[in-house]
Tab-separated table of C-alpha atoms and ligand atoms in Angstrom:
chain	number	residue	atom	x	y	z
A	1	MET	CA	77.125	111.435	159.665
A	2	ARG	CA	77.565	115.136	159.801
A	3	ALA	CA	74.697	117.299	161.212
A	4	MET	CA	74.059	120.825	162.471
A	5	ALA	CA	72.358	120.552	165.846
A	6	LEU	CA	70.967	122.776	168.593
A	7	THR	CA	72.947	121.501	171.581
A	8	GLN	CA	71.494	123.778	174.300
A	9	PHE	CA	68.088	125.355	174.787
A	10	GLY	CA	67.944	128.853	173.316
A	11	LEU	CA	71.607	128.867	172.341
A	12	GLY	CA	70.913	130.988	169.239
A	13	HIS	CA	73.153	129.044	166.895
A	14	LEU	CA	73.829	125.475	165.762
A	15	ASP	CA	76.918	123.357	166.311
A	16	GLU	CA	78.435	120.978	163.787
A	17	VAL	CA	78.270	117.455	165.256
A	18	GLU	CA	79.047	113.894	164.308
A	19	MET	CA	76.110	111.478	164.865
A	20	ASP	CA	75.358	107.839	164.117
A	21	THR	CA	73.653	107.447	160.764
A	22	PRO	CA	70.088	106.429	161.625
A	23	SER	CA	68.610	103.039	160.721
A	24	PRO	CA	64.890	102.625	160.062
A	25	GLY	CA	62.302	101.195	162.490
A	26	PRO	CA	59.661	98.849	161.070
A	27	ARG	CA	57.508	101.682	159.643
A	28	GLN	CA	60.279	104.156	158.915
A	29	VAL	CA	62.494	105.145	156.045
A	30	VAL	CA	66.015	106.502	156.068
A	31	VAL	CA	66.765	109.125	153.419
A	32	ARG	CA	69.966	110.715	152.217
A	33	VAL	CA	69.181	114.404	152.468
A	34	LEU	CA	69.375	116.107	149.069
A	35	ALA	CA	68.163	119.532	150.225
A	36	CYS	CA	66.507	121.003	153.287
A	37	GLY	CA	64.714	124.372	153.476
A	38	VAL	CA	65.313	126.869	156.266
A	39	CYS	CA	62.072	128.005	157.933
A	40	ARG	CA	61.380	130.821	160.400
A	41	THR	CA	60.187	128.139	162.822
A	42	ASP	CA	63.812	126.922	162.936
A	43	LEU	CA	64.841	130.352	164.135
A	44	HIS	CA	62.175	130.375	166.848
A	45	LEU	CA	63.426	126.946	167.915
A	46	ILE	CA	67.101	128.011	167.974
A	47	ASP	CA	66.289	131.244	169.809
A	48	GLY	CA	64.406	129.420	172.585
A	49	GLU	CA	60.964	130.721	171.597
A	50	LEU	CA	59.333	127.263	171.319
A	51	PRO	CA	58.621	125.213	174.440
A	52	ASP	CA	60.118	121.794	175.264
A	53	PRO	CA	62.274	120.909	172.247
A	54	VAL	CA	64.165	117.617	172.453
A	55	ILE	CA	67.836	118.663	173.094
A	56	PRO	CA	70.067	118.047	171.240
A	57	ILE	CA	67.916	118.378	168.119
A	58	VAL	CA	68.722	118.599	164.429
A	59	PRO	CA	66.346	121.211	162.950
A	60	GLY	CA	64.914	121.226	159.434
A	61	HIS	CA	61.420	120.222	158.315
A	62	GLU	CA	61.500	120.884	154.574
A	63	ILE	CA	63.447	117.804	153.603
A	64	ILE	CA	63.901	116.425	150.114
A	65	GLY	CA	65.581	113.037	150.389
A	66	ARG	CA	66.428	109.927	148.470
A	67	VAL	CA	65.251	106.751	150.207
A	68	GLU	CA	68.234	104.605	151.213
A	69	ALA	CA	66.580	102.001	153.388
A	70	VAL	CA	63.074	101.078	154.501
A	71	GLY	CA	61.682	99.205	157.529
A	72	ARG	CA	60.120	95.784	157.128
A	73	ASP	CA	56.480	97.084	157.185
A	74	VAL	CA	56.960	99.852	154.657
A	75	THR	CA	55.106	99.406	151.333
A	76	SER	CA	54.523	103.025	150.320
A	77	CYS	CA	58.022	103.704	149.067
A	78	ALA	CA	61.202	101.911	148.154
A	79	PRO	CA	64.958	102.585	148.064
A	80	GLY	CA	65.744	105.046	145.287
A	81	ASP	CA	62.474	107.007	145.566
A	82	ARG	CA	62.609	110.780	146.066
A	83	VAL	CA	60.383	111.874	148.902
A	84	GLY	CA	59.568	115.040	150.915
A	85	ILE	CA	59.437	115.050	154.708
A	86	PRO	CA	57.394	117.865	156.260
A	87	TRP	CA	56.871	119.340	159.738
A	88	LEU	CA	54.225	116.783	160.845
A	89	GLY	CA	56.328	113.776	161.619
A	90	TRP	CA	53.815	111.561	163.413
A	91	SER	CA	50.298	111.724	164.846
A	92	CYS	CA	48.527	109.136	167.071
A	93	GLY	CA	45.691	108.276	164.696
A	94	ALA	CA	43.381	107.496	167.616
A	95	CYS	CA	42.495	110.746	169.377
A	96	ALA	CA	39.376	112.871	168.698
A	97	PHE	CA	41.406	115.296	166.549
A	98	CYS	CA	43.029	112.577	164.471
A	99	LEU	CA	39.686	110.806	163.959
A	100	ALA	CA	38.103	114.097	162.772
A	101	GLU	CA	40.799	114.677	160.119
A	102	ARG	CA	42.444	117.315	162.281
A	103	GLU	CA	45.692	115.486	162.932
A	104	ASN	CA	47.400	118.865	162.859
A	105	LEU	CA	45.979	119.392	166.344
A	106	CYS	CA	46.817	115.900	167.771
A	107	PRO	CA	48.121	116.497	171.300
A	108	GLN	CA	50.586	113.620	170.896
A	109	ALA	CA	51.861	114.691	167.502
A	110	ARG	CA	55.601	114.837	166.950
A	111	TYR	CA	57.236	117.338	164.649
A	112	THR	CA	60.223	116.980	162.365
A	113	GLY	CA	63.202	119.065	163.429
A	114	TYR	CA	61.567	119.744	166.863
A	115	GLN	CA	60.912	116.362	168.538
A	116	ILE	CA	62.308	114.223	165.715
A	117	ASN	CA	65.751	114.984	164.231
A	118	GLY	CA	65.300	116.864	160.970
A	119	GLY	CA	67.094	117.594	157.717
A	120	TYR	CA	70.065	119.768	158.718
A	121	ALA	CA	72.113	116.577	158.312
A	122	GLU	CA	73.381	114.112	155.756
A	123	TYR	CA	70.681	111.537	156.608
A	124	ALA	CA	67.284	111.646	158.228
A	125	VAL	CA	64.783	109.048	159.430
A	126	ALA	CA	61.032	109.504	159.041
A	127	ASP	CA	57.789	107.592	159.386
A	128	ALA	CA	56.939	106.382	155.893
A	129	ALA	CA	53.235	107.291	156.327
A	130	PHE	CA	54.267	110.964	156.677
A	131	CYS	CA	56.497	111.185	153.540
A	132	PHE	CA	55.261	112.349	150.148
A	133	PRO	CA	56.356	111.966	146.566
A	134	ILE	CA	57.608	115.243	145.065
A	135	PRO	CA	56.447	116.557	141.669
A	136	ALA	CA	59.122	115.661	139.114
A	137	ALA	CA	59.237	119.164	137.609
A	138	TYR	CA	60.972	120.539	140.715
A	139	ASP	CA	64.696	120.015	141.359
A	140	ASP	CA	65.684	119.290	144.952
A	141	GLU	CA	66.589	122.858	145.919
A	142	HIS	CA	63.406	124.347	144.493
A	143	ALA	CA	61.178	121.601	145.879
A	144	ALA	CA	62.336	122.013	149.509
A	145	PRO	CA	60.463	125.261	150.264
A	146	LEU	CA	57.231	123.652	149.077
A	147	LEU	CA	57.197	121.443	152.183
A	148	CYS	CA	56.501	124.160	154.783
A	149	ALA	CA	56.497	127.658	153.236
A	150	GLY	CA	54.273	126.269	150.482
A	151	LEU	CA	52.284	123.714	152.373
A	152	ILE	CA	51.437	125.533	155.613
A	153	GLY	CA	51.222	128.769	153.635
A	154	TYR	CA	48.613	127.068	151.551
A	155	ARG	CA	46.648	125.967	154.638
A	156	ALA	CA	46.604	129.626	155.769
A	157	TYR	CA	45.474	130.633	152.311
A	158	ARG	CA	42.547	128.249	152.430
A	159	MET	CA	41.585	129.488	155.895
A	160	ALA	CA	41.476	133.045	154.516
A	161	GLY	CA	38.314	132.204	152.577
A	162	PRO	CA	37.305	132.899	149.028
A	163	GLY	CA	37.535	136.694	148.889
A	164	ARG	CA	39.305	138.231	145.916
A	165	ARG	CA	41.466	140.881	147.639
A	166	MET	CA	43.963	139.249	149.971
A	167	GLY	CA	46.525	141.049	152.038
A	168	ILE	CA	49.828	139.369	152.963
A	169	TYR	CA	51.884	140.763	155.809
A	170	GLY	CA	55.522	139.685	155.771
A	171	PHE	CA	56.888	138.819	152.394
A	172	GLY	CA	59.194	135.839	152.829
A	173	ALA	CA	59.319	132.265	151.636
A	174	ALA	CA	55.644	131.402	152.313
A	175	ALA	CA	54.307	134.662	150.836
A	176	HIS	CA	56.203	134.393	147.608
A	177	LEU	CA	54.823	130.939	146.862
A	178	ILE	CA	51.243	131.661	148.010
A	179	THR	CA	51.133	134.893	145.937
A	180	GLN	CA	51.755	132.803	142.838
A	181	ALA	CA	49.075	130.268	143.734
A	182	ALA	CA	46.601	133.076	144.544
A	183	ALA	CA	47.310	134.943	141.331
A	184	HIS	CA	46.822	131.705	139.373
A	185	GLN	CA	43.405	131.312	141.018
A	186	GLY	CA	42.370	134.864	140.046
A	187	ARG	CA	43.021	136.617	143.363
A	188	GLU	CA	44.578	140.000	143.907
A	189	VAL	CA	47.432	139.949	146.441
A	190	TYR	CA	48.225	143.085	148.406
A	191	ALA	CA	51.737	142.763	149.793
A	192	PHE	CA	52.565	144.608	153.031
A	193	VAL	CA	56.257	144.793	153.872
A	194	THR	CA	58.376	146.326	156.630
A	195	PRO	CA	58.410	150.134	156.101
A	196	GLY	CA	61.555	151.052	154.138
A	197	ASP	CA	62.250	147.536	152.827
A	198	GLN	CA	62.384	148.532	149.167
A	199	ARG	CA	63.830	145.153	148.138
A	200	ALA	CA	60.870	143.213	149.636
A	201	LEU	CA	58.540	145.646	147.890
A	202	GLU	CA	60.066	144.965	144.488
A	203	PHE	CA	60.291	141.240	145.130
A	204	SER	CA	56.544	141.014	145.962
A	205	ARG	CA	55.682	142.748	142.690
A	206	GLU	CA	58.038	140.509	140.777
A	207	VAL	CA	56.202	137.372	141.946
A	208	GLY	CA	52.762	138.696	141.123
A	209	ALA	CA	51.458	141.000	143.884
A	210	ALA	CA	48.826	143.375	142.442
A	211	TRP	CA	49.898	146.088	144.900
A	212	ALA	CA	52.716	146.468	147.375
A	213	GLY	CA	53.264	148.931	150.189
A	214	TRP	CA	54.495	149.475	153.752
A	215	SER	CA	52.788	147.510	156.450
A	216	ASN	CA	51.501	150.651	158.172
A	217	SER	CA	49.981	152.135	155.023
A	218	PRO	CA	46.440	151.687	153.615
A	219	PRO	CA	45.897	149.526	150.567
A	220	PRO	CA	44.135	151.160	147.584
A	221	ALA	CA	40.953	149.130	148.388
A	222	PRO	CA	39.817	147.353	151.577
A	223	LEU	CA	40.776	143.709	151.905
A	224	ASP	CA	38.558	140.648	152.012
A	225	SER	CA	41.137	138.811	154.072
A	226	ALA	CA	44.682	139.000	155.288
A	227	ILE	CA	47.374	136.490	156.156
A	228	ILE	CA	50.084	137.511	158.604
A	229	PHE	CA	53.315	135.592	158.096
A	230	ALA	CA	55.505	138.059	160.056
A	231	PRO	CA	55.820	137.168	163.775
A	232	VAL	CA	54.673	140.672	164.744
A	233	GLY	CA	51.629	140.983	167.024
A	234	PRO	CA	50.824	144.642	166.279
A	235	LEU	CA	50.067	143.588	162.694
A	236	VAL	CA	46.841	141.923	163.931
A	237	PRO	CA	44.922	145.133	164.687
A	238	GLU	CA	46.676	146.755	161.711
A	239	ALA	CA	45.380	144.071	159.326
A	240	LEU	CA	41.914	144.114	160.926
A	241	SER	CA	41.690	147.857	160.287
A	242	ARG	CA	42.225	147.205	156.575
A	243	THR	CA	39.703	144.361	156.308
A	244	LEU	CA	36.087	144.517	155.171
A	245	PRO	CA	33.155	143.352	157.346
A	246	GLY	CA	33.069	139.557	157.438
A	247	GLY	CA	36.761	139.407	156.611
A	248	VAL	CA	39.309	137.015	158.120
A	249	VAL	CA	42.779	137.718	159.456
A	250	VAL	CA	44.885	134.554	159.614
A	251	CYS	CA	47.981	134.343	161.808
A	252	ALA	CA	50.163	131.777	160.073
A	253	GLY	CA	53.261	131.506	162.247
A	254	ILE	CA	54.051	129.254	165.205
A	255	HIS	CA	55.250	132.212	167.293
A	256	MET	CA	54.209	135.855	167.418
A	257	SER	CA	55.032	138.779	169.685
A	258	ASP	CA	52.142	139.879	171.917
A	259	ILE	CA	49.114	141.409	170.252
A	260	PRO	CA	48.402	144.861	171.682
A	261	SER	CA	44.885	145.606	172.920
A	262	PHE	CA	42.713	147.193	170.305
A	263	PRO	CA	39.218	148.732	170.117
A	264	TYR	CA	36.337	146.310	169.621
A	265	ARG	CA	35.158	148.233	166.531
A	266	LEU	CA	38.075	146.681	164.590
A	267	LEU	CA	36.611	143.200	165.181
A	268	TRP	CA	32.933	144.151	165.015
A	269	GLU	CA	30.906	143.291	161.881
A	270	GLU	CA	31.859	139.658	161.908
A	271	ARG	CA	35.510	140.029	161.271
A	272	ALA	CA	37.491	137.053	162.562
A	273	VAL	CA	41.022	136.490	163.734
A	274	ARG	CA	42.353	132.933	163.676
A	275	SER	CA	45.608	131.049	163.676
A	276	VAL	CA	46.782	128.129	161.556
A	277	ALA	CA	48.704	125.347	163.205
A	278	ASN	CA	50.802	122.713	161.497
A	279	LEU	CA	49.445	120.652	158.576
A	280	THR	CA	47.514	117.510	157.850
A	281	ARG	CA	48.552	114.908	155.340
A	282	ALA	CA	45.488	115.849	153.311
A	283	ASP	CA	46.930	119.397	153.060
A	284	ALA	CA	50.213	117.979	151.790
A	285	ARG	CA	48.522	115.863	149.102
A	286	GLU	CA	46.303	118.802	147.978
A	287	PHE	CA	49.134	121.290	147.867
A	288	LEU	CA	51.651	119.037	146.142
A	289	ALA	CA	49.020	118.226	143.483
A	290	LEU	CA	48.589	121.969	142.948
A	291	ALA	CA	52.353	122.442	142.760
A	292	ALA	CA	52.513	119.715	140.117
A	293	ASP	CA	49.818	121.495	138.155
A	294	VAL	CA	50.904	125.143	138.536
A	295	HIS	CA	54.655	125.502	138.442
A	296	LEU	CA	55.456	127.667	141.443
A	297	ARG	CA	58.780	129.373	141.011
A	298	ALA	CA	60.557	129.180	144.357
A	299	HIS	CA	63.318	131.770	144.685
A	300	VAL	CA	66.088	130.065	146.641
A	301	ARG	CA	69.508	130.866	147.988
A	302	VAL	CA	71.551	127.690	148.418
A	303	TYR	CA	74.032	127.258	151.288
A	304	PRO	CA	76.239	124.273	152.129
A	305	LEU	CA	75.064	122.419	155.241
A	306	ALA	CA	78.079	123.615	157.255
A	307	GLU	CA	76.920	127.233	156.673
A	308	ALA	CA	73.477	126.728	158.271
A	309	ASN	CA	74.249	129.480	160.817
A	310	ARG	CA	74.913	131.962	158.021
A	311	ALA	CA	71.599	130.977	156.312
A	312	LEU	CA	69.779	131.477	159.648
A	313	ASP	CA	71.445	134.867	160.243
A	314	ASP	CA	70.452	135.996	156.760
A	315	LEU	CA	66.838	134.975	157.473
A	316	ARG	CA	66.921	136.689	160.903
A	317	ALA	CA	68.237	139.901	159.382
A	318	GLY	CA	65.782	139.977	156.485
A	319	ARG	CA	68.549	139.601	153.894
A	320	LEU	CA	66.700	136.888	151.872
A	321	SER	CA	64.303	137.237	148.970
A	322	GLY	CA	62.491	133.943	149.023
A	323	ALA	CA	63.878	130.857	150.790
A	324	ALA	CA	67.230	129.598	152.052
A	325	VAL	CA	68.011	125.995	151.275
A	326	LEU	CA	70.769	123.857	152.775
A	327	VAL	CA	72.556	121.178	150.727
A	328	PRO	CA	74.745	118.585	152.471
B	1	ZN	ZN1	45.990	112.104	167.596
B	2	ZN	ZN1	58.245	125.680	158.669
């Protein structure tokens, strides 16, 4: 099969390679990849910002696939089913984190497109217990971004608490889906974009932000919470300075530049800063049920698989509104 793979740590781009088409282990499925979303985490991986990837590795953890073959112990899906394969590819099921429904923190967990070959390929193999049915209302291209931008974005959204005024820093694939979910639930989203990025400003309003402005400017009212999707450490004190007492600032990315020191008064009055890591299968079930209920309109730009590097460059350069999706 054809795949786009990272062949050397930190190489900065992918190479087109020929690989053996995988066959399933007893608890695994093999899918024909129908679409695979491009996530900022893939960029961090390719640019050498994530530790200890398996090399060579096929990135891609927003996979929509058609099941082609199943292992002998698989009962949860069958050939012909359409499934989604997210970032969490396997967890041990036996450690203190797994037993406390926090499998997202399992120290032995393995991640799709990082330790397990992902969806930048014609076929992918996955553990059946970590695959999910996809709401029928979504076609393959529009369903793909639900699997990380939507799903981990939604975990960050839940961690931000129940406050009505929510700031979002960095308006990419996750933000545009979460803004729609938040607006549906009666929240006001305040979108903060890179100063001067007029297109991101307009895009955020188009998908339902109540207000949009530059990331260094004050919102019209103080925030109850903020989610930072941009991998930019200085946004942490910036967001804290816009947040009410008791508010939460959630860092939602796997990688962020260093956070500069800041005066304690920004944190004082029970403000909290926290990160969100990975996902649990319960998150996936909850978010996909919501996505079946509220039709989230993913804005996608589709690229052929062979043009994965162009999609990654467009994401790196901020040329996308919404999500890039690869189709083999
Ligand atoms: Zn575990
Ligand atoms: Zn992701």
